[in-house]
Amino acid sequence: MHILVTNDDGVQYPGLLALAKAMRLLGKVTVLAPDRNWSASGHVKTMERPLRVKETCLADGTSALCSDGAPSDCVALALLGLTDKVDLVVSGINPNANIGHDVTYSGTVTAAMEAVIAGVPGIAFSLDSHENNLPPDFEPAIPYAQHIAMQVLEKGLPKGVLLSVNIPALPAPEIKGYLITRQGQRVYRDALVERKDPRNRPYYWIGGEAPTGIIEQDTDFGALNQGYVSISPLQMDMTACQALDDLKNWNLDRI
Ligand code: MN
């Protein structure tokens, strides 16, 4: 089995090394990740400039590839033939949860989406740490990432489906197990911050408090709140099927 490991926090981020270590027990691992942080960059396809790929070393001395492209570019490069044929793409481990509406902002999740578009199973792994400055402890997440990836390698995933896995940032004995969940609802608390630059011109920052969420049974946010690993199957087909009939009743005959 050949597993591609990427992330959106940059190739040297400790969460990537934790995930690469977890995957090495399951097969051959290639790391191809961005050379910088692309968190919340969404699903990117770089088309207006060339992409470069360089060899680098992870903190444990193993070799890796990095690119100046986005996470989804890294996945595309590998799956289009830069590396040997890939059987599974894993992305992460992101230091913060990716739940509810986060998934289309997230470079971690959109890397897994890119895999699914190419017909390869994709899994995004995120840790529900609330730490914003220091990297959290990724060690307790490793066996969970390993076990889920093993299940995907054994059983596959339905066509067009990726997994978004969120792991509580708890010591190993306090993680209660797994729950299969649906996307919950994030509550964003974004606020516009306006400041002045040294030349007295205004600039803007999307600031505010960290997002929270609505605690509901069977959701990603609900599972994390109870100390469970959340496994959400997501689909690339975002059609709102329940809206199709409503829209068919519109009067669209005349211009
Ligand atoms: Mn990130």
PDB file of N, CA and C and ligand atoms in Angstrom, residues 7-9 37-40 94-96 98 106-108, ligand 1:
ATOM      1  N   ASN A   7      -0.665  18.004   4.436  1.00  0.00           N
ATOM      2  CA  ASN A   7      -1.344  18.797   5.467  1.00  0.00           C
ATOM      3  C   ASN A   7      -1.513  20.231   4.968  1.00  0.00           C
ATOM      4  N   ASP A   8      -2.085  21.077   5.826  1.00  0.00           N
ATOM      5  CA  ASP A   8      -2.197  22.492   5.424  1.00  0.00           C
ATOM      6  C   ASP A   8      -1.408  23.415   6.346  1.00  0.00           C
ATOM      7  N   ASP A   9      -0.652  22.822   7.287  1.00  0.00           N
ATOM      8  CA  ASP A   9       0.091  23.635   8.248  1.00  0.00           C
ATOM      9  C   ASP A   9       1.566  23.766   7.876  1.00  0.00           C
ATOM     10  N   ASN A  37       2.335  27.556   5.725  1.00  0.00           N
ATOM     11  CA  ASN A  37       0.998  27.343   6.282  1.00  0.00           C
ATOM     12  C   ASN A  37      -0.091  27.808   5.306  1.00  0.00           C
ATOM     13  N   TRP A  38      -1.009  26.895   4.977  1.00  0.00           N
ATOM     14  CA  TRP A  38      -2.145  27.213   4.097  1.00  0.00           C
ATOM     15  C   TRP A  38      -3.465  27.001   4.845  1.00  0.00           C
ATOM     16  N   SER A  39      -3.472  27.129   6.164  1.00  0.00           N
ATOM     17  CA  SER A  39      -4.715  26.907   6.911  1.00  0.00           C
ATOM     18  C   SER A  39      -5.804  27.856   6.419  1.00  0.00           C
ATOM     19  N   ALA A  40      -7.029  27.323   6.338  1.00  0.00           N
ATOM     20  CA  ALA A  40      -8.196  28.092   5.883  1.00  0.00           C
ATOM     21  C   ALA A  40      -8.007  28.686   4.491  1.00  0.00           C
ATOM     22  N   ASN A  94      -4.287  18.233  11.664  1.00  0.00           N
ATOM     23  CA  ASN A  94      -4.477  19.664  11.897  1.00  0.00           C
ATOM     24  C   ASN A  94      -4.607  19.925  13.402  1.00  0.00           C
ATOM     25  N   PRO A  95      -4.071  21.036  13.900  1.00  0.00           N
ATOM     26  CA  PRO A  95      -4.131  21.250  15.346  1.00  0.00           C
ATOM     27  C   PRO A  95      -5.509  21.652  15.873  1.00  0.00           C
ATOM     28  N   ASN A  96      -6.406  22.084  14.999  1.00  0.00           N
ATOM     29  CA  ASN A  96      -7.733  22.507  15.454  1.00  0.00           C
ATOM     30  C   ASN A  96      -8.806  21.730  14.703  1.00  0.00           C
ATOM     31  N   ASN A  98     -12.024  20.562  12.542  1.00  0.00           N
ATOM     32  CA  ASN A  98     -12.664  20.995  11.300  1.00  0.00           C
ATOM     33  C   ASN A  98     -14.064  20.406  11.281  1.00  0.00           C
ATOM     34  N   SER A 106     -11.215  24.658   5.110  1.00  0.00           N
ATOM     35  CA  SER A 106     -10.051  23.905   5.598  1.00  0.00           C
ATOM     36  C   SER A 106      -9.161  23.362   4.481  1.00  0.00           C
ATOM     37  N   GLY A 107      -7.883  23.706   4.524  1.00  0.00           N
ATOM     38  CA  GLY A 107      -6.927  23.083   3.604  1.00  0.00           C
ATOM     39  C   GLY A 107      -6.736  21.613   3.911  1.00  0.00           C
ATOM     40  N   THR A 108      -6.887  21.249   5.182  1.00  0.00           N
ATOM     41  CA  THR A 108      -6.755  19.839   5.585  1.00  0.00           C
ATOM     42  C   THR A 108      -7.844  19.000   4.913  1.00  0.00           C
TER      43      THR A 108
HETATM   44 MN    MN B   1      -4.222  24.015   9.533  1.00  0.00          MN
END
